[in-house]
Short mmCIF file of the C-alpha atoms (twelve columns), coordinates in Angstrom:
data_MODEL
# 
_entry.id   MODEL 
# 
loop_
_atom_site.group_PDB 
_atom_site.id 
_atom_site.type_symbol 
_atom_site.label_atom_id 
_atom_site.label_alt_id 
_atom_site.label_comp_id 
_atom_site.label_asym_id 
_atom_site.label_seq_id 
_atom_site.Cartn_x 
_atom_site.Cartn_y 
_atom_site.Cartn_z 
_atom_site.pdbx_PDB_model_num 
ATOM 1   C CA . UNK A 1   0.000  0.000  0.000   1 
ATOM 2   C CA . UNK A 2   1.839  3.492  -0.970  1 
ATOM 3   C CA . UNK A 3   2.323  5.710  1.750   1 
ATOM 4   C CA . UNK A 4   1.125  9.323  1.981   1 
ATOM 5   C CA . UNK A 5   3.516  11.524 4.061   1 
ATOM 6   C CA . UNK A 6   2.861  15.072 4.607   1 
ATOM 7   C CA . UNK A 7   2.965  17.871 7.570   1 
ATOM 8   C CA . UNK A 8   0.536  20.480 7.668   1 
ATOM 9   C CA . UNK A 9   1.780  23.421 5.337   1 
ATOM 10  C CA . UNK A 10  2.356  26.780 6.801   1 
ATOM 11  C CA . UNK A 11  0.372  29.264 5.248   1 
ATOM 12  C CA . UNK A 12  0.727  31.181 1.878   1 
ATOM 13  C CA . UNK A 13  0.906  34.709 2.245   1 
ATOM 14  C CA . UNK A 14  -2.301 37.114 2.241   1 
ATOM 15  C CA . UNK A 15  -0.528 38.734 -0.730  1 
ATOM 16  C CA . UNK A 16  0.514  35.010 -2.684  1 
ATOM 17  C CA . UNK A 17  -1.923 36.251 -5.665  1 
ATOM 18  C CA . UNK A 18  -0.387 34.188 -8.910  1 
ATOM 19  C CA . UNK A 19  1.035  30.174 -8.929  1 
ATOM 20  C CA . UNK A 20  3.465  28.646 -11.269 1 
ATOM 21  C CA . UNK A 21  3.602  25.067 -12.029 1 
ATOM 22  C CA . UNK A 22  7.071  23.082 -13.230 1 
ATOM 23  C CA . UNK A 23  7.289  19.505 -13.921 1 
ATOM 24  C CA . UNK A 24  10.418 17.842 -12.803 1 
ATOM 25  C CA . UNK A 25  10.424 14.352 -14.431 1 
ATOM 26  C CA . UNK A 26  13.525 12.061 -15.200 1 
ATOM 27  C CA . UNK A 27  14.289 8.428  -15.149 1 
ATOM 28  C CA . UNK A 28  13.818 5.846  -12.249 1 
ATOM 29  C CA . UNK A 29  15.746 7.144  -9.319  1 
ATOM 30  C CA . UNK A 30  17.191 9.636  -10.698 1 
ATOM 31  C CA . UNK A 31  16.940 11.926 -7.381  1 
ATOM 32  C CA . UNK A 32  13.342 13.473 -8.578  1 
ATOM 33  C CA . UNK A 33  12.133 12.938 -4.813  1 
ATOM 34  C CA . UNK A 34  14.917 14.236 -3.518  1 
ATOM 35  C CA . UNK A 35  15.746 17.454 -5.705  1 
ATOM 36  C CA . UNK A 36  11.704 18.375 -4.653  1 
ATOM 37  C CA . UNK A 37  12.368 17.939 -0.874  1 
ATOM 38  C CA . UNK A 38  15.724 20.084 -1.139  1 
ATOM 39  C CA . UNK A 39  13.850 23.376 -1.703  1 
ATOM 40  C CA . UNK A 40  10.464 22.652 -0.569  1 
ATOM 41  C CA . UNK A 41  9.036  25.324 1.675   1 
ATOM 42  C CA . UNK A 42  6.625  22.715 2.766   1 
ATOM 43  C CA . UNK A 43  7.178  19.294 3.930   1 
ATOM 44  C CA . UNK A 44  6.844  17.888 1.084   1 
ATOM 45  C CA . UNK A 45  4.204  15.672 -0.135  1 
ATOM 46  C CA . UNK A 46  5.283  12.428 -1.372  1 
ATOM 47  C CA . UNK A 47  3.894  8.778  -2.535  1 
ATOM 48  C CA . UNK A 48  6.167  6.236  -2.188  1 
ATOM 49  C CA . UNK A 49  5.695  2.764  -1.653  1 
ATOM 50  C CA . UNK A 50  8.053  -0.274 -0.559  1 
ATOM 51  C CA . UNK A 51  9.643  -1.961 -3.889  1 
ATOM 52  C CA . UNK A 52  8.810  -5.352 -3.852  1 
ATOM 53  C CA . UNK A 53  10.038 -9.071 -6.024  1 
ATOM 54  C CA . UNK A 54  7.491  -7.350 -8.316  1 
ATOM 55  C CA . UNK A 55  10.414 -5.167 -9.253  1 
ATOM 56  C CA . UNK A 56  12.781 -7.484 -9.875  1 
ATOM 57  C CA . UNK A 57  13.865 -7.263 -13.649 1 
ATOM 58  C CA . UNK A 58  11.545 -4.496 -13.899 1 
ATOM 59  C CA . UNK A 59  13.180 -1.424 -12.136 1 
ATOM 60  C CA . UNK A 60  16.919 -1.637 -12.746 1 
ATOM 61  C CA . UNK A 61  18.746 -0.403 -9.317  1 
ATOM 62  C CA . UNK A 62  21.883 -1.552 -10.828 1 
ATOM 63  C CA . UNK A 63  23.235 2.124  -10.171 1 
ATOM 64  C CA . UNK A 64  21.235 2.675  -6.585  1 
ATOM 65  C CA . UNK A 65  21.350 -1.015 -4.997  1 
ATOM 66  C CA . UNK A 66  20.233 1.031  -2.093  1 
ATOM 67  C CA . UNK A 67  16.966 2.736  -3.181  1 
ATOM 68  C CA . UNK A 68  14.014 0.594  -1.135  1 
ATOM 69  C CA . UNK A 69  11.214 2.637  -2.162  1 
ATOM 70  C CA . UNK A 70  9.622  4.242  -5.350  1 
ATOM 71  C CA . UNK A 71  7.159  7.040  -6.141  1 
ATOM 72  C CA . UNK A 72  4.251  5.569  -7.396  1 
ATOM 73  C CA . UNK A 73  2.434  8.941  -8.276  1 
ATOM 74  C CA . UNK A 74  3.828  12.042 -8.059  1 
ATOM 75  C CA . UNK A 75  5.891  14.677 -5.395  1 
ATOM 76  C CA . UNK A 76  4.313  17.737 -4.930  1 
ATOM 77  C CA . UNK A 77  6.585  20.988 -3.283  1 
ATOM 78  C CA . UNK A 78  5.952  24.754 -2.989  1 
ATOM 79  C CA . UNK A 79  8.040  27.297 -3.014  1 
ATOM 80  C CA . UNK A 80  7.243  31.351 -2.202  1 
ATOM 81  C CA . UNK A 81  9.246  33.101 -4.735  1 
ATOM 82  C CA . UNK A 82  8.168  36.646 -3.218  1 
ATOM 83  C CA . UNK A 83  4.902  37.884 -1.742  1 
ATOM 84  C CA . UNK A 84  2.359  37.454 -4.747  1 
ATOM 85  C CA . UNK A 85  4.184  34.389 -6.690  1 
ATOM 86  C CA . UNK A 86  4.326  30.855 -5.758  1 
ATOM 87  C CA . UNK A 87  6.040  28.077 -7.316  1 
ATOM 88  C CA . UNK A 88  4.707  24.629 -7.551  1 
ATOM 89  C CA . UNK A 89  6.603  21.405 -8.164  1 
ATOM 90  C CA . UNK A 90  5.424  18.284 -9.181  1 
ATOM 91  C CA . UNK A 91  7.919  15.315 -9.405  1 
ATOM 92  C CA . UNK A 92  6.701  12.151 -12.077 1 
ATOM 93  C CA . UNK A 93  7.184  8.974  -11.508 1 
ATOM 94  C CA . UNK A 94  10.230 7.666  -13.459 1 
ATOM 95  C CA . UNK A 95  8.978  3.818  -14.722 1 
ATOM 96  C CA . UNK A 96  7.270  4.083  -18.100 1 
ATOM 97  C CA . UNK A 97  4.212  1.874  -16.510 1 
ATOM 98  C CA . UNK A 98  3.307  5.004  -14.651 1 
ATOM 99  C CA . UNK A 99  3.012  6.680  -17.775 1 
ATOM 100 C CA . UNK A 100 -0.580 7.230  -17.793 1 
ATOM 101 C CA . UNK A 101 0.157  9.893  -14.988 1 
ATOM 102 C CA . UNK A 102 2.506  12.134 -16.909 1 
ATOM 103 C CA . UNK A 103 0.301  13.764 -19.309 1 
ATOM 104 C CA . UNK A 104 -1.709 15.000 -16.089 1 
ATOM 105 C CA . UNK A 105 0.781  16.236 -14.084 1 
ATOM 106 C CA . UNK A 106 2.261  18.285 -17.088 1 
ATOM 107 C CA . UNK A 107 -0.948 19.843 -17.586 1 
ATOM 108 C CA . UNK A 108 -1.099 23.208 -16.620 1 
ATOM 109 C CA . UNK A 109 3.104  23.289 -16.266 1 
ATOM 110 C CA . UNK A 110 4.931  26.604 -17.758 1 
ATOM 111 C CA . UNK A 111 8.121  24.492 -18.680 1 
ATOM 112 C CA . UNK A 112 10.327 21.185 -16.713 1 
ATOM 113 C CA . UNK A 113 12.916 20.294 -15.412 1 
ATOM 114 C CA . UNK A 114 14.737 16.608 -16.661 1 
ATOM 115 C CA . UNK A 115 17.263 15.144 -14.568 1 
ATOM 116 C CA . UNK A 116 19.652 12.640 -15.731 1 
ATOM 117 C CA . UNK A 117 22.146 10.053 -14.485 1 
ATOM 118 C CA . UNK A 118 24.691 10.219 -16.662 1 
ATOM 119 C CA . UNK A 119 25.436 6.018  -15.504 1 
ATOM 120 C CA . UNK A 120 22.357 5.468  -17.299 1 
ATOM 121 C CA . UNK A 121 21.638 7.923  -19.407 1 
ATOM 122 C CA . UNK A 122 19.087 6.162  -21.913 1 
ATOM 123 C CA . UNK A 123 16.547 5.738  -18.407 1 
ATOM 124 C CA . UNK A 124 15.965 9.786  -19.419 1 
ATOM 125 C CA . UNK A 125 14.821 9.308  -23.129 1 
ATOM 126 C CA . UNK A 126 11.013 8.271  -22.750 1 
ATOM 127 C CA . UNK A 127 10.451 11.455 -19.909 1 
ATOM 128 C CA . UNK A 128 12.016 13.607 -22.992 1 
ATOM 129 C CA . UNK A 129 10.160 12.715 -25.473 1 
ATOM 130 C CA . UNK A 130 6.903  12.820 -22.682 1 
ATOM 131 C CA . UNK A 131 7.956  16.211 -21.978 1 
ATOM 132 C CA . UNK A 132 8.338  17.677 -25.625 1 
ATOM 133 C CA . UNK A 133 5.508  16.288 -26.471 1 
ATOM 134 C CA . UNK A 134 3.909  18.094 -24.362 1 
ATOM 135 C CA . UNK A 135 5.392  20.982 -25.740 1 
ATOM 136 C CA . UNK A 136 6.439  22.346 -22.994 1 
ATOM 137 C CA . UNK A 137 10.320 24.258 -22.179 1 
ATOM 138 C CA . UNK A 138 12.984 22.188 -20.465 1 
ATOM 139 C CA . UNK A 139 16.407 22.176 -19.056 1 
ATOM 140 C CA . UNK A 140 18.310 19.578 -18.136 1 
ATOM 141 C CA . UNK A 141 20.117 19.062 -14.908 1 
ATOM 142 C CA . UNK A 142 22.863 16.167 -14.912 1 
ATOM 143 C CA . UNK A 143 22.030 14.991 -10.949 1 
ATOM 144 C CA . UNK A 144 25.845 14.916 -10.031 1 
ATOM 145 C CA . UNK A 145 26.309 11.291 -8.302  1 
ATOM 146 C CA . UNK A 146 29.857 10.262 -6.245  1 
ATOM 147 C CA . UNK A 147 32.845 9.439  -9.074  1 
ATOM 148 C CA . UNK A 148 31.101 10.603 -12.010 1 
ATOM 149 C CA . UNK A 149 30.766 14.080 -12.111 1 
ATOM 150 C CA . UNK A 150 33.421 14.654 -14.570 1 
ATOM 151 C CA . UNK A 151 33.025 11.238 -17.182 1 
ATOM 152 C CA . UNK A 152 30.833 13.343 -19.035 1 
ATOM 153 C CA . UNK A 153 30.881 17.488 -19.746 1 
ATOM 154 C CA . UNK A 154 27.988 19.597 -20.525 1 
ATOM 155 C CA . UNK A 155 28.214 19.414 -24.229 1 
ATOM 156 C CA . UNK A 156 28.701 15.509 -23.980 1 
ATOM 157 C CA . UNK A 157 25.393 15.552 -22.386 1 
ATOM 158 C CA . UNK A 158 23.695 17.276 -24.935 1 
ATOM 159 C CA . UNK A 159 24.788 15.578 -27.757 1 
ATOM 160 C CA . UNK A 160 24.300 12.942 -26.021 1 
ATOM 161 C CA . UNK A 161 20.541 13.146 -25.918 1 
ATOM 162 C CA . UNK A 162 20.348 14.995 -28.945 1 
ATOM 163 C CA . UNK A 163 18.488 17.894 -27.632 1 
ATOM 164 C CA . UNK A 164 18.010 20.970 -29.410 1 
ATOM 165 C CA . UNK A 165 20.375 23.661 -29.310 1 
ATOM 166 C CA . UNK A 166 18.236 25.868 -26.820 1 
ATOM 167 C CA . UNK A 167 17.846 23.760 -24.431 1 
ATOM 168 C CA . UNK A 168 19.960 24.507 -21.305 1 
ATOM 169 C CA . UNK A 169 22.224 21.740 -19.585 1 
ATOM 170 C CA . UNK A 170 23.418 22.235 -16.057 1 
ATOM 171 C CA . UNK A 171 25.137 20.310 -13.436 1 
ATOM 172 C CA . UNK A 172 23.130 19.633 -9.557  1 
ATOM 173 C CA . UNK A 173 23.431 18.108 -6.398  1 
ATOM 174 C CA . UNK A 174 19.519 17.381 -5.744  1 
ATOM 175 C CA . UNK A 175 20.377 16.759 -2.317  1 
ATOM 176 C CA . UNK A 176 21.547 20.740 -2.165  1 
ATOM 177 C CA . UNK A 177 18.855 23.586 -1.457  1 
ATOM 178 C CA . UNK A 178 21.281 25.983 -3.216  1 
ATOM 179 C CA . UNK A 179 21.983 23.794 -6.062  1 
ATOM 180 C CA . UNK A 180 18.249 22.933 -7.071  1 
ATOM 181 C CA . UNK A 181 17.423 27.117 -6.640  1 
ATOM 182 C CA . UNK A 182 20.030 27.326 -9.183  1 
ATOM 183 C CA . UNK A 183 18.840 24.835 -11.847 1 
ATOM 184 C CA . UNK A 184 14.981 26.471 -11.167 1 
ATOM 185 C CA . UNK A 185 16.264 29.699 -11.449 1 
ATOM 186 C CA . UNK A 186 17.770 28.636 -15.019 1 
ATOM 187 C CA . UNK A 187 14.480 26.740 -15.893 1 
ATOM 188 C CA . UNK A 188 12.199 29.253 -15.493 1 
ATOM 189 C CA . UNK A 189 14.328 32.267 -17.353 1 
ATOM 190 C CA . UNK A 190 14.608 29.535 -20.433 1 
ATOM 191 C CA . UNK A 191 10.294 29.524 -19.427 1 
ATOM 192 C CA . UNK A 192 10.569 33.126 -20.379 1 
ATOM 193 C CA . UNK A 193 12.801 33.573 -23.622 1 
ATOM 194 C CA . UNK A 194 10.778 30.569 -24.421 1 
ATOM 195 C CA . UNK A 195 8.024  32.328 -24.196 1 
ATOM 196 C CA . UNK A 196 8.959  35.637 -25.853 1 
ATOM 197 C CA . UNK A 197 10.112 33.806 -28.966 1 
ATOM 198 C CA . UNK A 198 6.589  32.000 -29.057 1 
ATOM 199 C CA . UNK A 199 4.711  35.079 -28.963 1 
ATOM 200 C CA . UNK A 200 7.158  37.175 -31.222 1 
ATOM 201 C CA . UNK A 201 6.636  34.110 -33.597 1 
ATOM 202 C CA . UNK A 202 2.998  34.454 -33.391 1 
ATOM 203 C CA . UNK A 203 3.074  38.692 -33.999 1 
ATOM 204 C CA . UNK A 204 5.610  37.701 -37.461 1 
ATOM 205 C CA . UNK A 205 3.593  38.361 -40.531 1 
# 
């Protein structure tokens, strides 16, 4: 049975007048649980359950032999970015059998954020295409694990995943409060140039 953790949320603001909602999606245990609980305001919410034999062959934890449980439907954190604006997060489940939840919880999103593990980098290509089909902005954030922050640079990366030339890579320690501000902060200005060269493209004759 998945468990339901969550404390009771301090308030918003009086003022807290406009939300914003990112998507932070990315393979199975990739740190998606973890990068939302960094910089969380909130405590956050968070449905995991207990992996099980069902797993086995299934969910590959060839990379995190010590990862026991797995989000099973989504994260959810908030984040005051000044007294009128609030910023949502929603973490996706990273197994492609929880598919059927991703269109949902990209509904609604401005842009998202894709982490990758660079160990196992091809675990990131079905939440890619997910998210640009959705048609919504990304960056990527290479989740920066023990002894292989440096097998791969930036532009490796990209290539890598053959991602458009736009699209922002970055380097993150989800476990890091200042680290995941960084990569949101980077997310949602690519949000807005995104979003300028939409509507500029839309105003062309």
């Amino acid at each position: 049975m998945p468990s339901v953790t969550s404390d009771a949320p301090p308030q918003l603001a009086a003022t807290a007048s406009s939300g914003l909602k990112i998507a932070v999606a990315g393979g199975f245990g990739v740190g998606k649980t973890t990068f939302v609980g960094a910089i969380s305001e909130i405590a956050p919410l968070r449905t995991e359950a207990e992996m099980t034999g069902a797993s086995v062959g299934v969910d590959d934890i060839a990379a995190t032999p010590t990862k026991t449980t797995t989000t099973v439907a989504f994260d959810f954190g908030r984040i005051s970015l000044d007294e009128q604006l609030v910023l949502y997060l929603f973490g996706a489940p990273g197994q492609e059998r929880f598919e059927f939840l991703w269109q949902r919880l990209f509904t609604g999103a401005l842009g998202a954020v894709v982490l990758v593990d660079t160990r196992r980098i091809e675990a990131s290509h079905a939440s890619l295409d997910r998210v640009e089909a959705a048609g919504l902005p990304f960056v990527v954030a290479h989740n920066v694990f023990a002894g292989e922050d440096d097998v791969f640079s930036l532009d490796d990366i990209h290539e890598s995943l053959s991602l458009s030339p736009d699209v922002p890579v970055v380097r993150c320690d989800a476990r890091d409060r200042n680290s995941v501000r960084d990569v949101l902060v980077t997310a949602l200005d690519h949000v807005r140039h995104a979003s300028a060269r939409h509507a500029s493209d839309r105003a062309a004759p």
